[in-house]
Coordinates of C-alpha atoms in Angstrom, one line a residue:
M1 CA 2.1 67.8 22.8
S2 CA 0.8 65.4 19.8
I3 CA 3.3 63.1 18.0
D4 CA 1.8 61.7 14.9
E5 CA -1.3 63.2 14.6
S6 CA -1.1 65.3 11.0
S7 CA -2.2 65.2 7.4
T8 CA 0.7 64.7 5.3
G9 CA 0.7 64.7 1.5
G10 CA 2.8 61.8 1.3
P11 CA 5.7 59.6 2.7
G12 CA 8.4 61.3 5.1
P13 CA 9.1 62.7 8.2
V14 CA 5.8 65.3 9.6
L15 CA 7.2 68.9 9.5
L16 CA 4.4 70.7 11.0
P17 CA 4.3 71.6 14.6
A18 CA 2.2 71.0 17.0
V19 CA 0.1 74.0 17.9
A20 CA -2.2 75.0 20.7
P21 CA -6.3 74.7 20.1
E22 CA -6.4 78.7 21.2
V23 CA -4.3 79.8 18.8
L24 CA -6.0 77.8 16.1
A25 CA -9.0 79.0 17.2
E26 CA -8.1 82.6 17.4
A27 CA -6.7 82.5 13.8
V28 CA -9.6 81.0 12.3
E29 CA -12.2 83.6 14.7
S30 CA -10.5 86.5 13.1
L31 CA -11.3 85.6 9.0
S32 CA -13.8 87.3 7.4
G33 CA -17.1 84.9 6.2
R34 CA -15.5 85.0 2.5
L35 CA -12.0 83.4 3.5
R36 CA -14.0 81.1 6.0
K37 CA -15.5 79.5 3.1
K38 CA -12.3 78.5 1.3
L39 CA -10.2 77.5 4.4
D40 CA -11.0 73.9 4.1
A41 CA -9.6 73.7 1.0
A42 CA -6.9 75.9 1.6
I43 CA -5.8 73.7 4.3
E44 CA -5.4 70.9 1.8
G45 CA -1.4 70.3 0.8
C46 CA -0.3 72.1 3.1
A47 CA 1.7 69.8 5.3
A48 CA 3.1 68.5 2.1
G49 CA 4.7 71.7 1.0
A50 CA 6.0 72.8 4.5
V51 CA 10.1 73.5 4.5
R52 CA 11.9 73.2 7.7
A53 CA 14.8 76.0 8.1
A54 CA 18.2 75.7 9.3
D55 CA 16.7 78.0 12.8
G56 CA 14.0 75.5 13.3
S57 CA 11.1 77.2 11.9
V58 CA 8.9 75.7 9.3
G59 CA 7.7 77.7 6.3
V60 CA 5.0 77.0 3.7
R61 CA 4.6 78.9 1.0
F62 CA 1.6 79.7 -1.2
G63 CA 2.2 81.6 -5.0
E64 CA 5.0 84.3 -5.0
D65 CA 4.1 86.8 -2.5
A66 CA 3.0 84.7 0.9
V67 CA 5.2 82.5 2.9
V68 CA 3.4 81.4 6.3
T69 CA 6.2 81.0 8.9
L70 CA 5.6 79.1 12.2
R71 CA 8.5 79.5 15.2
P72 CA 7.6 77.0 17.9
G73 CA 9.1 77.7 21.4
P74 CA 11.1 75.5 23.5
S75 CA 8.7 73.0 23.9
G76 CA 8.3 72.5 20.3
V77 CA 4.6 73.8 20.5
V78 CA 3.0 76.9 18.4
T79 CA 1.7 78.5 22.1
E80 CA 1.9 82.3 21.0
A81 CA -0.3 83.8 18.2
D82 CA 3.1 85.7 16.8
Q83 CA 5.0 82.5 16.8
A84 CA 2.7 82.5 13.1
F85 CA 3.1 84.8 10.7
C86 CA 2.5 85.8 6.8
G87 CA 3.9 87.9 4.9
C88 CA 1.0 89.1 2.9
L89 CA -0.9 92.3 3.2
L90 CA -3.7 90.9 5.2
A91 CA -1.8 89.1 7.9
P92 CA -2.5 88.2 10.6
R93 CA -5.9 87.8 9.4
C94 CA -5.2 86.1 6.3
L95 CA -6.2 82.9 5.3
H96 CA -2.7 81.4 4.6
R97 CA -2.0 81.6 8.3
A98 CA -5.0 79.9 9.2
A99 CA -4.7 77.4 6.6
V100 CA -1.4 76.3 7.7
L101 CA -2.4 76.5 11.8
G102 CA -5.2 74.4 10.3
A103 CA -3.0 72.0 8.7
S104 CA -0.9 71.4 12.1
P105 CA -1.5 68.8 14.5
I106 CA -3.1 70.1 18.0
A107 CA -1.0 70.0 21.0
D108 CA -2.3 69.1 24.2
P109 CA -2.7 71.3 27.0
E110 CA 0.2 72.4 28.5
E111 CA 1.0 70.6 31.7
P112 CA 2.0 73.4 35.0
A113 CA 5.7 72.9 35.8
P114 CA 6.3 70.7 38.8
P115 CA 7.9 72.0 41.9
A116 CA 11.2 70.9 43.5
P117 CA 11.1 67.5 45.1
G118 CA 10.7 67.6 48.5
P119 CA 8.5 66.3 51.6
G120 CA 4.9 65.4 51.6
P121 CA 2.6 63.9 48.9
V122 CA 3.3 64.3 45.1
T123 CA 1.1 64.4 42.1
E124 CA 1.0 63.5 38.7
P125 CA -1.7 64.2 36.1
A126 CA -4.8 62.8 35.8
A127 CA -6.9 60.5 34.3
T128 CA -9.4 62.4 31.3
A129 CA -11.0 59.3 30.2
G130 CA -14.8 58.9 31.0
P131 CA -17.9 57.4 29.6
G132 CA -17.7 56.5 26.0
T133 CA -14.0 56.2 26.0
A134 CA -12.8 53.7 23.6
P135 CA -10.7 50.7 25.3
G136 CA -9.2 50.0 21.9
A137 CA -8.0 53.3 21.3
S138 CA -4.8 52.3 23.4
A139 CA -3.3 49.3 24.5
A140 CA -2.1 50.9 27.5
P141 CA -3.6 51.7 31.0
A142 CA -4.8 55.7 30.9
A143 CA -2.4 56.3 33.7
A144 CA 0.6 55.0 32.1
V145 CA 0.7 58.0 30.1
R146 CA 1.0 60.1 33.2
E147 CA 4.1 62.3 34.4
A148 CA 4.8 62.7 38.0
G149 CA 5.1 66.3 39.4
G150 CA 5.3 67.7 42.4
A151 CA 2.7 68.8 45.0
E152 CA -0.1 70.6 43.6
E153 CA -4.1 70.6 44.6
A154 CA -5.9 69.8 41.2
E155 CA -6.7 72.3 39.1
G156 CA -10.9 71.1 38.7
A157 CA -11.2 70.9 42.2
T158 CA -13.7 74.0 43.6
E159 CA -14.4 75.4 46.8
G160 CA -17.2 73.2 48.8
G161 CA -17.2 70.7 46.2
G162 CA -20.2 72.4 43.7
L163 CA -19.7 74.1 40.6
T164 CA -18.8 77.7 39.9
A165 CA -20.8 80.2 38.1
A166 CA -17.6 80.4 35.4
Q167 CA -17.4 76.6 34.9
V168 CA -21.2 76.8 34.4
R169 CA -21.0 79.5 31.7
A170 CA -17.9 77.9 30.1
A171 CA -19.8 74.1 29.9
A172 CA -22.7 76.0 28.3
G173 CA -20.4 77.2 25.7
L174 CA -18.9 73.7 24.8
W175 CA -22.4 72.1 24.9
G176 CA -23.4 74.4 22.3
A177 CA -20.3 74.0 20.2
A178 CA -20.7 70.5 20.6
A179 CA -24.4 70.5 19.5
E180 CA -23.4 72.4 16.3
A181 CA -20.5 70.1 15.4
L182 CA -22.9 67.3 16.2
A183 CA -25.9 68.6 14.0
A184 CA -22.8 69.2 10.9
G185 CA -21.1 66.0 11.4
V186 CA -18.2 64.9 9.3
T187 CA -19.3 65.8 6.4
A188 CA -19.6 69.7 7.2
G189 CA -17.7 69.7 10.4
G190 CA -14.8 71.3 8.3
A191 CA -12.1 73.8 10.0
V192 CA -14.2 76.3 11.2
V193 CA -16.4 74.2 13.4
Q194 CA -13.4 72.4 14.6
A195 CA -12.4 76.1 15.7
E196 CA -15.5 76.4 17.4
L197 CA -14.8 73.5 19.7
L198 CA -11.2 74.6 20.3
R199 CA -12.1 77.8 21.6
A200 CA -14.9 76.4 23.7
A201 CA -12.5 74.3 25.1
H202 CA -9.9 76.9 25.5
T203 CA -12.6 78.6 27.7
A204 CA -13.0 75.2 29.7
R205 CA -9.8 74.7 30.5
I206 CA -9.5 78.2 32.0
A207 CA -12.6 77.8 34.3
G208 CA -11.3 74.3 35.1
L209 CA -13.2 71.8 33.3
P210 CA -10.1 69.9 31.7
R211 CA -12.2 66.6 31.4
A212 CA -14.9 68.6 29.4
E213 CA -11.7 70.3 27.4
A214 CA -9.9 66.8 27.0
A215 CA -13.2 65.5 25.9
A216 CA -13.8 68.3 23.3
L217 CA -10.0 67.7 22.2
R218 CA -10.7 64.3 21.2
V219 CA -13.3 65.0 19.3
V220 CA -12.0 67.5 17.1
R221 CA -9.0 65.0 16.7
S222 CA -11.4 62.4 15.7
L223 CA -13.2 64.4 13.2
R224 CA -9.6 65.4 11.1
A225 CA -9.0 62.1 11.3
A226 CA -12.3 61.1 9.7
R227 CA -12.3 64.1 7.5
D228 CA -9.0 62.9 6.2
R229 CA -9.9 59.5 5.9
S230 CA -7.6 57.9 8.0
A231 CA -7.3 53.8 8.4
A232 CA -6.9 54.4 12.0
Q233 CA -10.0 56.0 12.3
R234 CA -13.4 54.4 12.9
L235 CA -16.9 55.9 13.0
T236 CA -17.5 53.7 16.7
E237 CA -14.6 55.9 18.1
L238 CA -16.4 59.3 17.2
T239 CA -19.4 58.5 17.8
G240 CA -18.0 57.4 21.4
A241 CA -15.8 60.9 21.4
F242 CA -19.4 62.9 20.9
R243 CA -21.1 61.0 23.5
E244 CA -18.7 61.5 26.3
L245 CA -18.1 65.0 25.2
L246 CA -22.1 65.9 25.0
Y247 CA -22.7 63.8 28.8
T248 CA -20.0 65.5 29.9
A249 CA -20.8 69.2 28.9
G250 CA -24.3 68.8 29.4
L251 CA -24.3 67.8 33.0
L252 CA -21.8 70.5 33.8
A253 CA -23.9 73.0 32.3
S254 CA -27.0 71.4 33.7
G255 CA -25.2 73.3 37.2
T256 CA -26.6 70.3 39.0
A257 CA -23.5 67.8 38.4
G258 CA -20.7 67.7 41.1
A259 CA -17.2 69.0 41.1
G260 CA -16.1 65.5 40.1
L261 CA -17.4 65.6 36.9
T262 CA -14.7 68.4 36.3
G263 CA -11.7 66.1 36.3
A264 CA -8.4 67.0 37.3
V265 CA -5.0 67.9 35.9
R266 CA -2.6 66.5 38.7
R267 CA -3.3 64.0 41.1
S268 CA -1.5 63.3 44.4
Y269 CA 0.8 59.9 45.0
E270 CA 0.2 58.8 48.8
A271 CA 2.8 57.2 51.1
G272 CA 2.3 53.2 50.7
G273 CA 5.0 52.5 53.3
S274 CA 7.4 49.4 52.7
L275 CA 5.8 47.1 49.8
R276 CA 6.6 43.7 48.1
V277 CA 5.3 43.5 45.0
Y278 CA 5.9 40.3 42.4
G279 CA 5.5 40.7 38.7
L280 CA 2.8 39.5 36.5
C281 CA 3.2 40.8 32.9
R282 CA 4.1 43.5 30.9
E283 CA 2.5 45.5 28.3
P284 CA 2.9 47.8 25.7
V285 CA 2.2 51.1 25.7
L286 CA 1.2 52.8 22.3
S287 CA -0.8 56.1 22.3
A288 CA -2.7 58.0 19.8
T289 CA -0.9 61.2 20.3
G290 CA 2.3 59.8 20.0
Y291 CA 3.8 58.3 23.5
G292 CA 5.1 55.2 23.8
G293 CA 6.6 52.9 26.3
V294 CA 5.5 50.0 28.7
A295 CA 3.7 49.4 31.7
T296 CA 4.7 46.4 34.1
H297 CA 1.9 44.7 36.2
L298 CA 2.8 43.7 39.8
L299 CA 0.6 42.3 42.6
G300 CA 1.2 43.0 46.1
V301 CA 1.2 39.8 48.7
D302 CA -2.1 41.8 50.1
G303 CA -3.8 41.2 46.6
A304 CA -3.1 44.7 45.5
H305 CA -2.7 45.6 42.2
Y306 CA 0.2 47.7 41.4
S307 CA 2.3 49.1 38.1
V308 CA 5.7 50.6 37.1
S309 CA 5.6 52.5 33.6
D310 CA 7.8 53.7 31.3
V311 CA 6.1 56.2 28.6
R312 CA 7.6 59.2 26.6
P313 CA 7.1 60.2 23.4
G314 CA 8.2 58.2 20.7
G315 CA 5.7 56.0 19.3
L316 CA 6.1 52.6 18.2
A317 CA 9.9 52.4 18.0
R318 CA 9.6 53.7 22.0
A319 CA 7.0 51.1 22.7
R320 CA 9.1 48.1 21.6
G321 CA 12.7 49.1 22.8
A322 CA 10.8 49.8 26.3
G323 CA 9.8 46.4 26.9
A324 CA 14.1 45.5 27.9
A325 CA 14.6 49.3 29.4
S326 CA 15.8 49.4 33.2
V327 CA 13.3 50.2 35.6
A328 CA 13.8 54.0 36.9
L329 CA 12.2 53.2 40.4
G330 CA 14.6 54.0 43.6
G331 CA 17.7 52.5 42.5
A332 CA 16.2 49.3 41.6
V333 CA 19.0 47.2 39.2
L334 CA 16.5 45.6 37.2
D335 CA 14.8 45.9 33.4
H336 CA 11.3 45.6 33.2
A337 CA 11.6 42.3 31.3
G338 CA 13.2 41.1 35.0
L339 CA 10.5 42.9 36.8
A340 CA 7.9 40.9 34.9
R341 CA 9.0 38.2 36.2
G342 CA 10.6 39.1 39.3
G343 CA 9.7 41.1 42.1
L344 CA 10.7 44.1 44.3
R345 CA 11.0 45.1 48.1
V346 CA 10.1 48.8 48.4
V347 CA 10.8 50.8 50.9
G348 CA 9.2 54.6 51.1
A349 CA 6.8 53.8 48.1
T350 CA 4.6 56.2 47.1
V351 CA 1.3 55.1 45.4
S352 CA -1.0 57.0 43.1
P353 CA -5.0 56.1 43.1
E354 CA -4.6 54.2 40.1
G355 CA -1.9 52.0 42.1
R356 CA 1.1 53.7 39.9
L357 CA 4.0 53.4 42.0
G358 CA 6.2 56.6 42.0
A359 CA 9.6 57.1 41.7
G360 CA 10.5 59.3 44.2
R361 CA 13.2 60.8 45.8
G362 CA 13.0 58.9 49.2
V363 CA 12.2 55.7 47.2
R364 CA 14.4 52.6 47.6
A365 CA 13.6 49.6 45.9
T366 CA 15.9 46.0 46.0
A367 CA 14.9 42.9 43.6
V368 CA 13.7 40.2 44.7
G369 CA 12.7 36.7 43.4
G370 CA 9.4 36.3 41.4
V371 CA 6.7 33.5 42.0
A372 CA 4.8 31.5 39.3
W373 CA 1.5 32.2 38.2
G374 CA -0.9 30.2 40.7
E375 CA 1.5 30.0 43.7
G376 CA 1.8 32.5 46.7
P377 CA -0.5 36.3 46.1
T378 CA -1.2 35.1 42.2
A379 CA -3.2 32.1 42.9
A380 CA -6.1 34.5 43.8
L381 CA -6.2 35.6 40.3
F382 CA -7.1 32.0 39.2
S383 CA -8.8 30.9 41.9
R384 CA -12.4 32.0 40.6
P385 CA -14.6 31.8 37.2
A386 CA -14.6 34.8 34.6
A387 CA -17.8 35.5 35.2
E388 CA -17.7 35.8 38.6
A389 CA -14.7 38.1 38.2
V390 CA -16.2 40.4 35.4
A391 CA -19.4 40.7 37.4
A392 CA -17.5 42.5 40.5
M393 CA -15.6 45.0 38.2
P394 CA -16.9 48.5 37.7
A395 CA -19.3 48.9 35.1
E396 CA -18.5 52.2 33.9
G397 CA -15.8 54.7 34.1
A398 CA -12.6 53.0 35.4
E399 CA -10.5 50.4 32.9
P400 CA -11.5 46.9 33.9
G401 CA -8.6 44.9 35.8
L402 CA -7.1 42.0 35.0
L403 CA -8.5 38.3 35.1
G404 CA -7.4 35.3 35.1
C405 CA -8.7 32.0 34.0
D406 CA -7.1 28.5 32.3
V407 CA -8.9 27.9 28.7
R408 CA -9.2 25.3 26.3
V409 CA -8.3 26.6 22.8
V410 CA -11.6 25.8 20.2
G411 CA -10.1 27.2 16.9
A412 CA -10.0 30.7 15.3
S413 CA -12.6 33.1 14.5
G414 CA -11.2 36.0 11.9
D415 CA -8.2 37.4 14.1
H416 CA -10.3 36.1 17.3
V417 CA -9.0 33.1 19.1
L418 CA -12.0 30.8 20.4
V419 CA -11.5 29.3 23.6
R420 CA -13.5 27.7 26.6
E421 CA -12.9 28.4 29.9
L422 CA -12.0 24.7 32.1
T423 CA -15.0 25.0 34.5
P424 CA -18.3 23.1 34.2
G425 CA -21.0 25.1 32.0
A426 CA -18.9 28.0 31.0
P427 CA -19.1 30.0 27.9
L428 CA -17.4 30.1 24.7
L429 CA -14.8 33.1 25.1
R430 CA -13.2 35.1 22.7
L431 CA -9.4 36.3 22.8
A432 CA -8.7 39.2 20.8
P433 CA -5.4 41.0 20.2
A434 CA -4.8 43.6 23.5
H435 CA -3.4 46.2 20.8
P436 CA -4.2 45.4 16.8
H437 CA -0.7 47.0 15.9
P438 CA 0.7 44.9 13.0
E439 CA 4.3 45.8 14.6
L440 CA 3.4 43.9 18.1
P441 CA 3.4 40.4 18.2
H442 CA 0.1 40.5 20.0
A443 CA -2.2 38.9 16.9
A444 CA 1.2 36.8 15.5
N445 CA 0.8 35.0 18.9
L446 CA -2.6 34.6 18.9
R447 CA -2.8 33.0 15.5
R448 CA 0.1 31.0 16.5
I449 CA -2.4 30.2 19.4
A450 CA -5.1 29.4 17.5
G451 CA -3.4 26.8 15.0
H452 CA -3.3 24.2 18.2
P453 CA -7.2 23.6 19.0
G454 CA -7.4 21.5 22.1
L455 CA -4.3 23.5 23.4
V456 CA -5.0 24.4 27.4
L457 CA -3.3 27.6 29.1
R458 CA -3.6 30.1 31.6
V459 CA -4.7 33.0 30.2
L460 CA -4.1 36.5 31.8
G461 CA -5.5 39.9 30.4
R462 CA -8.7 42.1 30.6
P463 CA -11.8 41.8 29.5
D464 CA -13.4 44.1 26.6
L465 CA -16.7 45.3 28.3
D466 CA -17.8 46.5 25.3
R467 CA -17.9 43.2 23.7
A468 CA -19.6 40.3 24.3
A469 CA -17.5 37.8 26.3
T470 CA -14.3 39.1 24.9
L471 CA -11.0 39.1 26.6
R472 CA -7.8 40.8 25.4
P473 CA -4.8 38.4 26.7
L474 CA -1.5 40.0 27.9
A475 CA 0.1 37.0 28.7
V476 CA -0.3 33.1 28.7
G477 CA 1.0 30.3 30.3
P478 CA 1.0 26.5 30.9
V479 CA -1.4 25.1 33.1
P480 CA -0.3 23.3 36.2
G481 CA -0.6 19.2 35.4
A482 CA -1.6 19.6 32.4
E483 CA -0.5 17.5 29.4
H484 CA -1.4 19.3 26.6
S485 CA -0.2 22.8 27.4
L486 CA 2.4 25.4 26.6
R487 CA 6.4 24.2 26.9
L488 CA 8.2 27.6 27.9
P489 CA 11.7 27.7 28.4
P490 CA 12.5 27.6 32.2
E491 CA 14.0 31.6 32.1
W492 CA 10.2 33.0 31.4
L493 CA 9.3 31.3 34.6
G494 CA 5.9 30.2 32.9
R495 CA 4.8 32.7 31.1
A496 CA 5.0 34.8 27.7
D497 CA 4.1 38.3 27.4
L498 CA 2.2 38.4 24.0
G499 CA 3.1 41.9 23.0
Y500 CA 6.8 41.2 23.7
D501 CA 7.8 37.6 23.5
R502 CA 7.2 35.4 20.4
L503 CA 6.0 32.0 20.7
Q504 CA 7.7 29.7 18.6
G505 CA 6.9 26.2 17.2
D506 CA 8.5 24.5 19.9
H507 CA 6.6 26.0 22.6
F508 CA 3.6 23.9 21.4
P509 CA 2.9 20.2 21.8
G510 CA 1.6 18.0 19.7
G511 CA -1.8 15.8 19.0
A512 CA -3.9 18.0 21.0
E513 CA -7.0 18.6 18.4
D514 CA -9.0 15.5 19.2
L515 CA -9.3 16.9 22.9
V516 CA -11.7 19.7 21.5
P517 CA -15.4 18.7 22.1
R518 CA -16.8 18.7 18.3
E519 CA -20.3 20.3 20.2
S520 CA -18.1 23.9 21.1
A521 CA -17.6 24.6 16.9
P522 CA -21.9 25.1 16.3
A523 CA -22.0 27.9 19.4
A524 CA -19.0 29.9 18.1
G525 CA -21.2 32.3 16.2
A526 CA -23.5 32.8 19.5
D527 CA -23.1 36.5 20.3
P528 CA -26.3 38.2 22.1
L529 CA -24.6 41.6 21.0
A530 CA -24.9 41.4 17.4
D531 CA -27.6 39.2 17.0
S532 CA -29.8 41.9 19.0
P533 CA -31.6 45.0 16.6
L534 CA -29.5 47.3 18.9
W535 CA -27.4 47.2 16.0
R536 CA -30.2 49.1 14.1
V537 CA -30.1 51.9 16.5
R538 CA -26.3 52.3 16.5
R539 CA -26.5 52.6 12.4
L540 CA -28.6 55.4 13.1
L541 CA -26.3 56.9 15.7
E542 CA -23.4 57.0 13.4
A543 CA -25.4 58.0 10.5
G544 CA -25.8 60.9 12.0
V545 CA -22.1 61.6 13.4
A546 CA -21.0 61.0 9.6
G547 CA -23.2 62.8 7.6
G548 CA -25.2 65.2 10.3
R549 CA -28.8 66.1 11.3
R550 CA -29.4 65.9 7.7
A551 CA -28.8 62.2 7.4
V552 CA -31.0 61.1 10.3
A553 CA -34.0 63.1 8.7
E554 CA -33.3 61.6 5.5
A555 CA -33.9 58.0 7.5
A556 CA -36.7 59.5 9.0
R557 CA -39.0 59.9 5.7
G558 CA -38.5 56.4 4.7
A559 CA -39.4 52.8 5.6
E560 CA -36.5 52.5 8.2
P561 CA -38.3 54.2 11.2
A562 CA -41.4 51.7 11.1
A563 CA -38.9 48.7 10.8
L564 CA -36.6 49.8 13.3
A565 CA -39.1 50.6 15.9
A566 CA -41.0 47.1 15.1
A567 CA -37.8 45.2 15.5
L568 CA -36.7 46.4 18.5
R569 CA -40.2 46.1 19.9
R570 CA -40.5 42.4 19.0
A571 CA -37.0 42.0 21.2
G572 CA -38.0 44.1 23.9
F573 CA -36.3 47.2 23.6
G574 CA -39.1 49.3 23.8
S575 CA -37.6 52.3 25.5
A576 CA -34.8 52.2 22.7
A577 CA -37.7 52.5 20.2
E578 CA -38.9 55.4 21.4
L579 CA -35.5 57.1 21.7
A580 CA -35.1 56.4 18.2
A581 CA -38.1 57.7 17.2
A582 CA -37.7 61.0 19.0
L583 CA -34.5 61.5 17.3
T584 CA -35.4 61.0 13.7
A585 CA -38.7 63.3 14.8
E586 CA -36.4 66.1 16.0
A587 CA -34.0 65.8 13.4
D588 CA -36.7 65.9 11.0
R589 CA -38.7 69.1 12.5
R590 CA -38.7 72.2 10.2
P591 CA -40.2 75.1 12.3
R592 CA -41.6 78.2 10.7
D593 CA -41.3 81.7 12.0
A594 CA -44.4 83.9 12.8
F595 CA -44.6 84.7 8.8
G596 CA -44.5 80.8 8.2
R597 CA -41.0 80.5 6.6
L598 CA -38.9 77.6 7.8
A599 CA -36.3 78.5 10.4
D600 CA -33.1 76.8 11.5
A601 CA -33.9 74.0 13.6
S602 CA -32.5 74.0 17.2
A603 CA -29.1 72.3 17.1
E604 CA -29.4 71.9 21.3
R605 CA -32.5 69.8 21.1
Y606 CA -31.2 67.8 18.8
A607 CA -28.4 66.9 20.4
W608 CA -30.4 66.0 23.8
A609 CA -32.3 63.6 21.4
W610 CA -29.2 62.4 20.0
L611 CA -27.2 62.0 23.6
A612 CA -30.9 60.1 25.0
A613 CA -30.6 57.4 22.4
A614 CA -26.5 57.0 22.3
V615 CA -26.8 56.6 26.6
H616 CA -29.3 54.2 26.5
L617 CA -27.7 52.3 23.9
A618 CA -24.7 51.9 25.4
A619 CA -26.1 51.1 29.0
A620 CA -28.0 48.3 27.0
E621 CA -25.3 46.7 25.0
R622 CA -23.3 46.7 28.8
S623 CA -26.0 44.7 29.9
L624 CA -25.7 42.2 27.2
V625 CA -22.0 42.0 27.3
A626 CA -22.3 41.3 31.4
A627 CA -24.7 38.8 30.3
S628 CA -22.6 37.3 27.6
W629 CA -20.1 36.2 30.1
A630 CA -22.5 34.2 32.5

């Protein structure tokens, strides 16, 4: 269920309960055309006027004669149509009921209840992230917000590995709804457009397409945040959400995609036998749907990566407090702070495909001593240049793994820290906060580090494959044998978790400024991604998301298209120029019927043109990012 995603009219707790997507879609669909035009205006102020009753229900009054009451089920979610009712004469097909449901946060689809634990593999909810997912949207691995369940097969699986006719029809319906939403844009993407997406998303879930459904819910939530002018919503993220939805639905609707694109709701844990793992660092988990907690990263003696996570509803407070919570794994008497600097011997381990350790009934864990960075199996993390490690990572679809390197601080650039790897000919790198939330110490720790040019330190983090030569550090430590390096307390075991530990003045040496090579400063502004003319294509795509098809058509009538094409071709991006030209031409196309009257242009043709340009842009930007590390 979504915890923190709603519109409120002022300070105070959110009172409106979350609503299942299909309930909202049905309520909007039952309205007459006249009432649909008034829906967006009616939604405003509903959340601010909500009142919670003693029995747990929530009421919203409209004038003297109409009160809408929501009675959520035991899960706290309105999952049935009869759990939302109004006292007016037009109910249940009334504007009041639809407006309150439209103002409520959208609930995540309910997971099937897990069976009792028993022998055999156990399962957990599976990831639904795919191309276009914004890494900065959450500070935690996607696997960290999954809960362990029982032994079930993935709902997305189909016989023979192909797609059924029902799946193809559901994907085609979702593609059509997504195309209409893209053509409308944020300015016209109100409650009616969102309801069509939710209805198509529910149909996709029934057909066994959880990845497509998750992409549609992400678009609807982003549309809501953009229309509410939420400070947390960025147009780049909404653009990525549309790209993911159109990409997934379009391929599934073609009938040629494999069953792997359907996604899965649950995945199995496999038996891992006996393991000995050592802690690397802790990472706060803070998701957009209100979950919070911690993920502790571990390394096996064979170099395999594992993690133990503790993520529950609770948001920021849960993320901050879970760093010192007890580890719920096989009776281990250890908290996450101790595990990050210690180790475990696990007997009867169960491991998910992403490396998450399960806490099944037969798992037994015993705490063991940890190892310092650079010793034992951790030495391999810091043994090769960062460029080689990034080149070996998957280009798309999977979250990038952890990367370790030794760097020297050059200085600050905004909220980033400029560093240079301690290898000959290494490029300038940027250290960016792993999570920008001001209540988490990531940014504050980086500001302290940036204030000590010449400092050398060992960094462990995750590369941001959407930005040029950018590393998002999770933990830092001193470089062995270096004079001007961090001076951490012995109990920290040579590492500081940037999401939990706060660096102080006595942790830094003095007099290291003169060690910074002066020739490094001019290179600080070099960014092949920002310096390329691809920003023009990105601006065109984002204009289409914000203003809809009409905004792209307006851009096609000025001098901008010629300037865009000329700049792209001069830089060698000929394909990008052609795709951008095709997009603007399709947006401005105005067909006529047999009598010469203007007719509505196809939203699907426009969506294909937009998707082609968006996918090409993403691939070109990934290539530039990869080159920036070399």
